[in-house]
PDB file of C-alpha atoms in Angstrom:
ATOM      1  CA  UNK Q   1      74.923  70.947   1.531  1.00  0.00           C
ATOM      2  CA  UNK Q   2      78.787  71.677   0.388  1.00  0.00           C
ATOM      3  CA  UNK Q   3      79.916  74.622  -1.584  1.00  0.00           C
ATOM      4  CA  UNK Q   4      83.426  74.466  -2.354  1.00  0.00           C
ATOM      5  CA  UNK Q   5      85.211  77.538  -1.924  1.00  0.00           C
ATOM      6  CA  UNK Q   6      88.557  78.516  -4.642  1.00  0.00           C
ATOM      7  CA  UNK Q   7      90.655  80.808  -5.055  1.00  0.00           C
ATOM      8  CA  UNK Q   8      89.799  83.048  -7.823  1.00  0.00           C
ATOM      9  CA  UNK Q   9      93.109  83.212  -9.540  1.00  0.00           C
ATOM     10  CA  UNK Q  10      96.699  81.567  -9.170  1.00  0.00           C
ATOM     11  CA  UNK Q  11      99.853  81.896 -10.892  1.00  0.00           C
ATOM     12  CA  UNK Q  12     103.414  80.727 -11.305  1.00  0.00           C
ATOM     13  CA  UNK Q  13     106.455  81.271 -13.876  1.00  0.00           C
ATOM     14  CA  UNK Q  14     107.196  78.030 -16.041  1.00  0.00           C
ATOM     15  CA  UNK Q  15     108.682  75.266 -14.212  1.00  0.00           C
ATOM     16  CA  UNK Q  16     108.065  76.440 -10.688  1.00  0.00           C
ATOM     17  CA  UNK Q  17     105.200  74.325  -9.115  1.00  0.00           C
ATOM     18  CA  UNK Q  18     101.610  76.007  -7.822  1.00  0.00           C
ATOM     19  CA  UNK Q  19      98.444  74.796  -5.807  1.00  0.00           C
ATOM     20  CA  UNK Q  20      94.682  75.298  -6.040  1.00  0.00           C
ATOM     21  CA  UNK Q  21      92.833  74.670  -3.063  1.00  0.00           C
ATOM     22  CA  UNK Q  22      89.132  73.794  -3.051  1.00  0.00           C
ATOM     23  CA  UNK Q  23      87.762  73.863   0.300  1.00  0.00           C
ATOM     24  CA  UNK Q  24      84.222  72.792   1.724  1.00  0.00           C
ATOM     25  CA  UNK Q  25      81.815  74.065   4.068  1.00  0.00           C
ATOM     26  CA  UNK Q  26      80.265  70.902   5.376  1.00  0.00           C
ATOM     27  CA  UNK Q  27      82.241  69.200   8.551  1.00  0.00           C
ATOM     28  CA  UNK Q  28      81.523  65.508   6.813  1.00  0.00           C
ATOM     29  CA  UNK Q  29      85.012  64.215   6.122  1.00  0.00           C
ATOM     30  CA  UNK Q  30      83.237  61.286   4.292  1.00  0.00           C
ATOM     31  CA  UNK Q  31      81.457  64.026   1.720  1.00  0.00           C
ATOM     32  CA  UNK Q  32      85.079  64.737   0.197  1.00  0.00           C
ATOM     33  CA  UNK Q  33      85.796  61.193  -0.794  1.00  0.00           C
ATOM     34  CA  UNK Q  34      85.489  61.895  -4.408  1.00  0.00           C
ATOM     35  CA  UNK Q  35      86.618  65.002  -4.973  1.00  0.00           C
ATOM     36  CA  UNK Q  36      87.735  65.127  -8.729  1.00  0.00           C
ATOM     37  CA  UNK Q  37      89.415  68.277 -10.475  1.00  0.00           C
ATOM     38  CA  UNK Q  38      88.635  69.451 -13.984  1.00  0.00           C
ATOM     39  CA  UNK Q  39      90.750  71.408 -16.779  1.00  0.00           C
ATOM     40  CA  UNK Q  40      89.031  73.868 -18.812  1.00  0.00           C
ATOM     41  CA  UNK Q  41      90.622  76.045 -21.565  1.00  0.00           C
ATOM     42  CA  UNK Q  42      88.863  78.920 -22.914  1.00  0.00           C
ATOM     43  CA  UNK Q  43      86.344  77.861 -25.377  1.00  0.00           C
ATOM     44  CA  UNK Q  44      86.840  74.187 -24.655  1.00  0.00           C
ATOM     45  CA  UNK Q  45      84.657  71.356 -22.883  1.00  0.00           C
ATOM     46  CA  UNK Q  46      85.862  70.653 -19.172  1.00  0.00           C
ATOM     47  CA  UNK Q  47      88.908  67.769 -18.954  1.00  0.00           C
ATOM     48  CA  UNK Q  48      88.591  65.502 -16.017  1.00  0.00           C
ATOM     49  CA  UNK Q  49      92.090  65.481 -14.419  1.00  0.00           C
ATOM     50  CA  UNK Q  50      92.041  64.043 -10.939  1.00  0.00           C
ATOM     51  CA  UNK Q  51      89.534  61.510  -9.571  1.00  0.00           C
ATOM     52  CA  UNK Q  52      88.559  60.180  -5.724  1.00  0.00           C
ATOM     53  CA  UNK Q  53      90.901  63.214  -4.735  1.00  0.00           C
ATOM     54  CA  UNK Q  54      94.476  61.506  -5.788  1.00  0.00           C
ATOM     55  CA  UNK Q  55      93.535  59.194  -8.917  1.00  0.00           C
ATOM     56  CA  UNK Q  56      94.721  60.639 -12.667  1.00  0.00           C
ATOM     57  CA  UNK Q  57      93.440  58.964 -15.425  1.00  0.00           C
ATOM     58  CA  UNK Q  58      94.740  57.625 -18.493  1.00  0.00           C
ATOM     59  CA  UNK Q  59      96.828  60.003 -20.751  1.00  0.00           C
ATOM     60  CA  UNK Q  60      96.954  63.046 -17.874  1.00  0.00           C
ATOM     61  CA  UNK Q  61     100.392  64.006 -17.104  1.00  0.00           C
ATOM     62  CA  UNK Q  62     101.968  63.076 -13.424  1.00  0.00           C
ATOM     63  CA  UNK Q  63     102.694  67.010 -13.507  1.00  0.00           C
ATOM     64  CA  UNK Q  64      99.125  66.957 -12.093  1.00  0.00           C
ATOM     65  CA  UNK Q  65      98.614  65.272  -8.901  1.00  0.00           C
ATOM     66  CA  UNK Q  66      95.711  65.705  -5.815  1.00  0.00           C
ATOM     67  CA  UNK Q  67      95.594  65.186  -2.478  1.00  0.00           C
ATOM     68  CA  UNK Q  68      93.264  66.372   0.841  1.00  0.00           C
ATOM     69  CA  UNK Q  69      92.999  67.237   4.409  1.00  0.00           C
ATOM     70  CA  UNK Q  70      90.424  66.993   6.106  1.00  0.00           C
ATOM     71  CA  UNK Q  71      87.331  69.373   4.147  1.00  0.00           C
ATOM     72  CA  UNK Q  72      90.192  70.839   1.780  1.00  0.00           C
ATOM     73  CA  UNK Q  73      90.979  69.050  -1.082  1.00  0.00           C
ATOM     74  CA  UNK Q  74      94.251  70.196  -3.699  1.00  0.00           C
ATOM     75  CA  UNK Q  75      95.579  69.887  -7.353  1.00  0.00           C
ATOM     76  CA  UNK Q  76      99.368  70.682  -7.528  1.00  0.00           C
ATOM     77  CA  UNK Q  77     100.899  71.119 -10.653  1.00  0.00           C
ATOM     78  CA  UNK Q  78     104.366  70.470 -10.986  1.00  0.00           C
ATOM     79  CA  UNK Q  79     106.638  72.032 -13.804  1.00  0.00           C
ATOM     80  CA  UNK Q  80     104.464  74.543 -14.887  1.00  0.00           C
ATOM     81  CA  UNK Q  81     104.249  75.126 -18.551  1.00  0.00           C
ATOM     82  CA  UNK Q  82     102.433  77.662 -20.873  1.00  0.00           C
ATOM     83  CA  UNK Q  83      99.506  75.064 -21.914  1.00  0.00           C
ATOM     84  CA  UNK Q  84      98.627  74.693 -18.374  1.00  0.00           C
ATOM     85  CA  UNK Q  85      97.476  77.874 -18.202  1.00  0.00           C
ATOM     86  CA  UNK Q  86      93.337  77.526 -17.606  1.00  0.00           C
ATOM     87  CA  UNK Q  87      90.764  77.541 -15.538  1.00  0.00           C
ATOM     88  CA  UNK Q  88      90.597  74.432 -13.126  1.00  0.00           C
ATOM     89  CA  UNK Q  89      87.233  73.794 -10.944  1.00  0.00           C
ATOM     90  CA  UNK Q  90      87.220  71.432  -8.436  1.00  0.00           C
ATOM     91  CA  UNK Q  91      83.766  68.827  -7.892  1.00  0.00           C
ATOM     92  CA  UNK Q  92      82.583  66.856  -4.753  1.00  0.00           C
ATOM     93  CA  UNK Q  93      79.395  65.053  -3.704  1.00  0.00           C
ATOM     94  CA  UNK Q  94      77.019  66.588  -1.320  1.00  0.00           C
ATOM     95  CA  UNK Q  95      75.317  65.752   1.441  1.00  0.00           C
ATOM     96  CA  UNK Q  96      71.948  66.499  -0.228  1.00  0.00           C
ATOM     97  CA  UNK Q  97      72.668  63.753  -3.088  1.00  0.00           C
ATOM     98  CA  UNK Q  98      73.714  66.487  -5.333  1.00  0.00           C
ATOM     99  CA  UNK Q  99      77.050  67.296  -7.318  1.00  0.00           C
ATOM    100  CA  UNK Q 100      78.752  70.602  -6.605  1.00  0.00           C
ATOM    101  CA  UNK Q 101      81.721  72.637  -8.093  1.00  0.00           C
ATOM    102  CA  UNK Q 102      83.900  75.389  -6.830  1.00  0.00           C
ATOM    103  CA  UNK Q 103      83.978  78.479  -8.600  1.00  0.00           C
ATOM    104  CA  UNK Q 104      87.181  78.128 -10.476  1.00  0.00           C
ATOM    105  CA  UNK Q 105      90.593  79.220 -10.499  1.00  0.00           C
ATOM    106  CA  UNK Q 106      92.175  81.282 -12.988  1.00  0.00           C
ATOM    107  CA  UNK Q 107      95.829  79.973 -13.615  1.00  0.00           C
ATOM    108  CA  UNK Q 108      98.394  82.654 -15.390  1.00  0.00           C
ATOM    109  CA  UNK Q 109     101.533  81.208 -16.686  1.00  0.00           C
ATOM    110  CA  UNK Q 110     103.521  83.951 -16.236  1.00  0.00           C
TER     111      UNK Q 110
ATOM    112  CA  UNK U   1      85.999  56.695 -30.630  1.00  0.00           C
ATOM    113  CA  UNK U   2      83.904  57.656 -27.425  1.00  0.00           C
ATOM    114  CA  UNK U   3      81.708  60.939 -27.943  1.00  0.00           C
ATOM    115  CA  UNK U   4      78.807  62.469 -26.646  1.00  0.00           C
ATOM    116  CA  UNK U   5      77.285  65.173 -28.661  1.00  0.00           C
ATOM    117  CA  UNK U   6      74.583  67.397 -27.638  1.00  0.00           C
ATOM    118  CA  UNK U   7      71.793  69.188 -29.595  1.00  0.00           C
ATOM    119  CA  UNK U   8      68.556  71.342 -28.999  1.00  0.00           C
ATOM    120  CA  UNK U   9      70.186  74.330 -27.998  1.00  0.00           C
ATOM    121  CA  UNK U  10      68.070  78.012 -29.136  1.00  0.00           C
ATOM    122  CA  UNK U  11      66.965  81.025 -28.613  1.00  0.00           C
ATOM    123  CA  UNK U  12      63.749  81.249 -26.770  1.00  0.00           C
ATOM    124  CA  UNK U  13      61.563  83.826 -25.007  1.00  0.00           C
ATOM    125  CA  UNK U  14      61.538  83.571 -21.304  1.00  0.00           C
ATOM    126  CA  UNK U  15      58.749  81.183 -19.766  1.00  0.00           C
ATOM    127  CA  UNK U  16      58.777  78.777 -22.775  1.00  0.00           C
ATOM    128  CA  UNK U  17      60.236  75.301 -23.136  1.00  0.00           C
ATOM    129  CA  UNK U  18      63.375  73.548 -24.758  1.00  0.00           C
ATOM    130  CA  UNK U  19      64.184  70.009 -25.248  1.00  0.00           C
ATOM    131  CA  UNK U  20      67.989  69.020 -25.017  1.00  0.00           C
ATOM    132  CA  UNK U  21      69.595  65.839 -26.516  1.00  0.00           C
ATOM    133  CA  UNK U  22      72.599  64.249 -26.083  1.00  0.00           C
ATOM    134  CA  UNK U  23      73.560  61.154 -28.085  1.00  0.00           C
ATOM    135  CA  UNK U  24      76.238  58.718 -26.671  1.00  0.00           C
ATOM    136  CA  UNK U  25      78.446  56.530 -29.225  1.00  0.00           C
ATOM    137  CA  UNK U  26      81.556  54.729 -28.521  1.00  0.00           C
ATOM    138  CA  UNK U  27      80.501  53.147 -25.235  1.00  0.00           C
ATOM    139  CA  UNK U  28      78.066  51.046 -23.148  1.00  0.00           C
ATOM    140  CA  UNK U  29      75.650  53.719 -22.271  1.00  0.00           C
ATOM    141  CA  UNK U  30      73.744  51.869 -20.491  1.00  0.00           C
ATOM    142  CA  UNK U  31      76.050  51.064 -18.076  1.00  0.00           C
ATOM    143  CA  UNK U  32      76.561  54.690 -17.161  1.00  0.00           C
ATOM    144  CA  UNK U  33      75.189  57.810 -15.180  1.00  0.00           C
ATOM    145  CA  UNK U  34      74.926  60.957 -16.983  1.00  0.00           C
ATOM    146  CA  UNK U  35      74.680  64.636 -15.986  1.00  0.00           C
ATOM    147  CA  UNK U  36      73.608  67.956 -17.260  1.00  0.00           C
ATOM    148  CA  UNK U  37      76.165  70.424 -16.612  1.00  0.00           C
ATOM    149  CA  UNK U  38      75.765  74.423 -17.552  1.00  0.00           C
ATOM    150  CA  UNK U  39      78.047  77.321 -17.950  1.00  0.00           C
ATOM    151  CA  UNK U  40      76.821  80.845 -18.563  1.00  0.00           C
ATOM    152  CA  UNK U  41      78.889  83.272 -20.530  1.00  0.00           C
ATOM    153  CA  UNK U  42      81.905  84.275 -18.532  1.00  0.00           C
ATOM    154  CA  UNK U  43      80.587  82.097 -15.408  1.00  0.00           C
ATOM    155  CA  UNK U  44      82.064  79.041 -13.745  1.00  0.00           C
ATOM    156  CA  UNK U  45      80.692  75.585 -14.532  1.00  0.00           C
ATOM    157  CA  UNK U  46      77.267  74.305 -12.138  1.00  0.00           C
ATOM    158  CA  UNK U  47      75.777  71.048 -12.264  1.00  0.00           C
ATOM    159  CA  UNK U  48      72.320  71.061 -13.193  1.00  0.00           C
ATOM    160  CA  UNK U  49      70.754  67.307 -13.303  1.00  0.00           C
ATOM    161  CA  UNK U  50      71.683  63.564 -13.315  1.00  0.00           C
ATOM    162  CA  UNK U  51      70.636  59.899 -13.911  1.00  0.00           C
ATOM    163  CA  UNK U  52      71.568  57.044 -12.902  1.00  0.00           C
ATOM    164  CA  UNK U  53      71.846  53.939 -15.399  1.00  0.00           C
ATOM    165  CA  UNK U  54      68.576  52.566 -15.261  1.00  0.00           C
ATOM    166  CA  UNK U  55      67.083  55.721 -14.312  1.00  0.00           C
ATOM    167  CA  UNK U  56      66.458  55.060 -10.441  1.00  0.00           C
ATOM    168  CA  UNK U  57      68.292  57.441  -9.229  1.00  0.00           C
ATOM    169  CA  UNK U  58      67.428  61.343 -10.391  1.00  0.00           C
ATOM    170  CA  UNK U  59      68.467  64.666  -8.697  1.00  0.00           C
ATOM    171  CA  UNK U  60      68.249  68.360 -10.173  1.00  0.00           C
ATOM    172  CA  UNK U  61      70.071  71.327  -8.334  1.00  0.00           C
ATOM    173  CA  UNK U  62      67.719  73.617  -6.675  1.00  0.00           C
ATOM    174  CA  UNK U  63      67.954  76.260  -9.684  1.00  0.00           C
ATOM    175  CA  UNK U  64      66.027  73.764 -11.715  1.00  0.00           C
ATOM    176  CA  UNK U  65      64.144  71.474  -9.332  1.00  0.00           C
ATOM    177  CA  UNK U  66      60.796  71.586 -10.368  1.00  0.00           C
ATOM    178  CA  UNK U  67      61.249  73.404 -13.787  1.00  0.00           C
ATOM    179  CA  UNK U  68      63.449  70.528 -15.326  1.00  0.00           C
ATOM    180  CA  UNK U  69      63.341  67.296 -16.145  1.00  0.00           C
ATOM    181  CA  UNK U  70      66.244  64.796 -17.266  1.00  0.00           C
ATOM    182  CA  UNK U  71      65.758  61.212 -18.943  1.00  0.00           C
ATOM    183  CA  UNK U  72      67.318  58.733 -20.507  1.00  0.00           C
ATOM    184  CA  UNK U  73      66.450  56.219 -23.270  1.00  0.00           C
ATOM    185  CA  UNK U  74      69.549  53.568 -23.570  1.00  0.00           C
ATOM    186  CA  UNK U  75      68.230  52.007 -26.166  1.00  0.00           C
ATOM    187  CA  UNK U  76      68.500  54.845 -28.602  1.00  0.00           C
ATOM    188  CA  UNK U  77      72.044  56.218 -26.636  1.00  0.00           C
ATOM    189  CA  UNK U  78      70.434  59.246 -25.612  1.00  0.00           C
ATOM    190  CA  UNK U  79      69.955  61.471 -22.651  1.00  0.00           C
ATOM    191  CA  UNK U  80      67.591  64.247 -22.608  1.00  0.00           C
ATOM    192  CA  UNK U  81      66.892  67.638 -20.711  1.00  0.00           C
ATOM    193  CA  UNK U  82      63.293  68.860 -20.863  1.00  0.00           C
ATOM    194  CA  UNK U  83      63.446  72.383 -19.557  1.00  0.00           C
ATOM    195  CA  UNK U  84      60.024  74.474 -18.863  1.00  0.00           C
ATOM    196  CA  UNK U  85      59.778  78.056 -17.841  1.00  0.00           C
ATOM    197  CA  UNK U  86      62.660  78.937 -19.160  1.00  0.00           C
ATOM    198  CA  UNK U  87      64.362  82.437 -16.923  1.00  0.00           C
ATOM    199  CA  UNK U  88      66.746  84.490 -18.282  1.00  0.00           C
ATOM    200  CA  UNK U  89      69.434  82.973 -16.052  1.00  0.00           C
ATOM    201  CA  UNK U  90      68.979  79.800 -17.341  1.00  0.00           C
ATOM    202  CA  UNK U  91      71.305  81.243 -20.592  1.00  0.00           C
ATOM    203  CA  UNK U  92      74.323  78.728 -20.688  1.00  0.00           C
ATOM    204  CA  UNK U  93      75.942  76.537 -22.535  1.00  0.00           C
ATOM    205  CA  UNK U  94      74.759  72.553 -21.893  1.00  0.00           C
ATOM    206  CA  UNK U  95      77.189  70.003 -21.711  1.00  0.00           C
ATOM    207  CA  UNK U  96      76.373  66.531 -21.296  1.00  0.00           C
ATOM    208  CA  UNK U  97      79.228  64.236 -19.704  1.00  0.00           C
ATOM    209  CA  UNK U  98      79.680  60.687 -18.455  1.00  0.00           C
ATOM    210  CA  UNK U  99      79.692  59.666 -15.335  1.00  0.00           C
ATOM    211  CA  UNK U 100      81.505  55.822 -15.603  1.00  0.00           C
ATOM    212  CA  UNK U 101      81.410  54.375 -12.073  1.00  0.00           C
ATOM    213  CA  UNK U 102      78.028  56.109 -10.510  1.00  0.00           C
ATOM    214  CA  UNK U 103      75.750  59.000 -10.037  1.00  0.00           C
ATOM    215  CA  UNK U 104      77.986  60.887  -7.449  1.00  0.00           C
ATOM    216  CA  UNK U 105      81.732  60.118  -8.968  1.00  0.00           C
ATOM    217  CA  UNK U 106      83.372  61.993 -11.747  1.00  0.00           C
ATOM    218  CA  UNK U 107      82.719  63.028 -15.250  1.00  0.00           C
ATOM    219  CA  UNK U 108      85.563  61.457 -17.744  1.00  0.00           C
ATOM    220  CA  UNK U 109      83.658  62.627 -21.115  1.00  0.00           C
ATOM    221  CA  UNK U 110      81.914  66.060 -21.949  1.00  0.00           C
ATOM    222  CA  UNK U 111      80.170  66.843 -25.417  1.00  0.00           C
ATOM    223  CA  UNK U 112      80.912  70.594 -26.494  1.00  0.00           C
ATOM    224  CA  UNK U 113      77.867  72.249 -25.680  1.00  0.00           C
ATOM    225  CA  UNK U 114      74.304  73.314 -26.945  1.00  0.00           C
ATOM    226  CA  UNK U 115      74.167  77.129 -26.720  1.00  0.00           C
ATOM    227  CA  UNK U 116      70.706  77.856 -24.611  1.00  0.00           C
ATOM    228  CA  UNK U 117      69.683  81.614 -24.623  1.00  0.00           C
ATOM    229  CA  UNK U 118      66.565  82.828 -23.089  1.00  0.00           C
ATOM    230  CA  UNK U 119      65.457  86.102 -23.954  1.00  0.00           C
ATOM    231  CA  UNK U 120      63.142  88.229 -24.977  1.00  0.00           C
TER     232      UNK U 120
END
């Protein structure tokens, strides 16, 4: 069983660049294969952003990009502007043939 | 235009039961997995149930194991959430969202929400 671990909050002035890491506790490289990342703004439904760790789809900007090592998986976002500011939760497969998600971050445009 | 749009959503005393819907337009449905996902006020998002395509493949996260059940009926578009002994901390909003390429991938649509509150 994974839980995926967040930082609570992260922030960044516009244009600068920040990271959100979402790290798990199992030692299974393989169960981090398809971690995806999801944008949520207050009061809005949950935007799917990154898929299979570096994939964006359709109509998400290449501000937003993923990558991993090893159990920790991250979304960078590059350029940071005022609508970015949300909360962003990160989602893996577990081991148990379940579907987890970290708690969320909290990202300030200051 | 694809959409998924969720209904069923009350107020109910603890210990009773709730039926959820969620009706898919726009897109093969049938074709796709689907998942409950939940978000209590001023809590992070947690993954309550999904279904595979032809419904084979089920799995409910241990909050709900036992208490809920999910289904699907593709030919009416429609995925359900049948949730018995309802606790307080079951108080969330639903989402429904589409999972395109299997059970344990991502979810590339989400409905708004059916407000659940249990309480007496």
């Amino acid at each position: 069983q994974s839980v995926l671990t967040q930082p609570a909050s992260v922030s960044g002035s516009p244009g600068q660049s920040i990271t959100i890491s979402c790290t798990g506790s199992s030692s299974d490289d393989d169960d981090y294969n398809y971690v995806s990342w999801y944008q949520q703004h207050a009061g809005k439904a949950p935007k799917l952003m990154i898929y299979d760790v570096t994939y964006r789809p359709s109509g998400v900007s290449d501000r937003f990009s993923g990558s991993r090592s090893g159990n920790t998986a991250s979304l960078t976002i590059s350029g940071l502007q005022a609508e970015d500011e949300a909360a962003y939760y990160c989602s893996s497969f577990t081991s148990s043939s379940t579907l987890a998600f970290g708690g969320g971050t909290k990202v300030t445009v200051l | 235009e694809v959409q998924l749009v969720e209904s069923g959503g009350d107020l109910v005393q603890p210990g009773r039961s709730l039926r959820l819907s969620c009706v898919a337009s726009g897109f093969a449905f049938d074709e796709c997995a689907m998942h409950w996902v939940r978000q209590a006020p001023g809590r992070g998002l947690e993954w309550v149930s999904g279904i595979g395509w032809s419904s084979a493949s089920i799995n409910y996260a241990d909050s709900v194991r036992g208490r809920f059940t999910i289904s699907r009926d593709n030919a009416k578009n429609s995925l359900y959430l049948e949730m018995n002994s309802l606790r307080p901390d079951d108080t969330a909003l639903y989402y429904c969202a589409r999972a395109p390429r299997g059970f344990y991938t991502h979810m590339d649509v989400w409905g708004k929400g059916t407000t659940v509150t249990v309480s007496s």
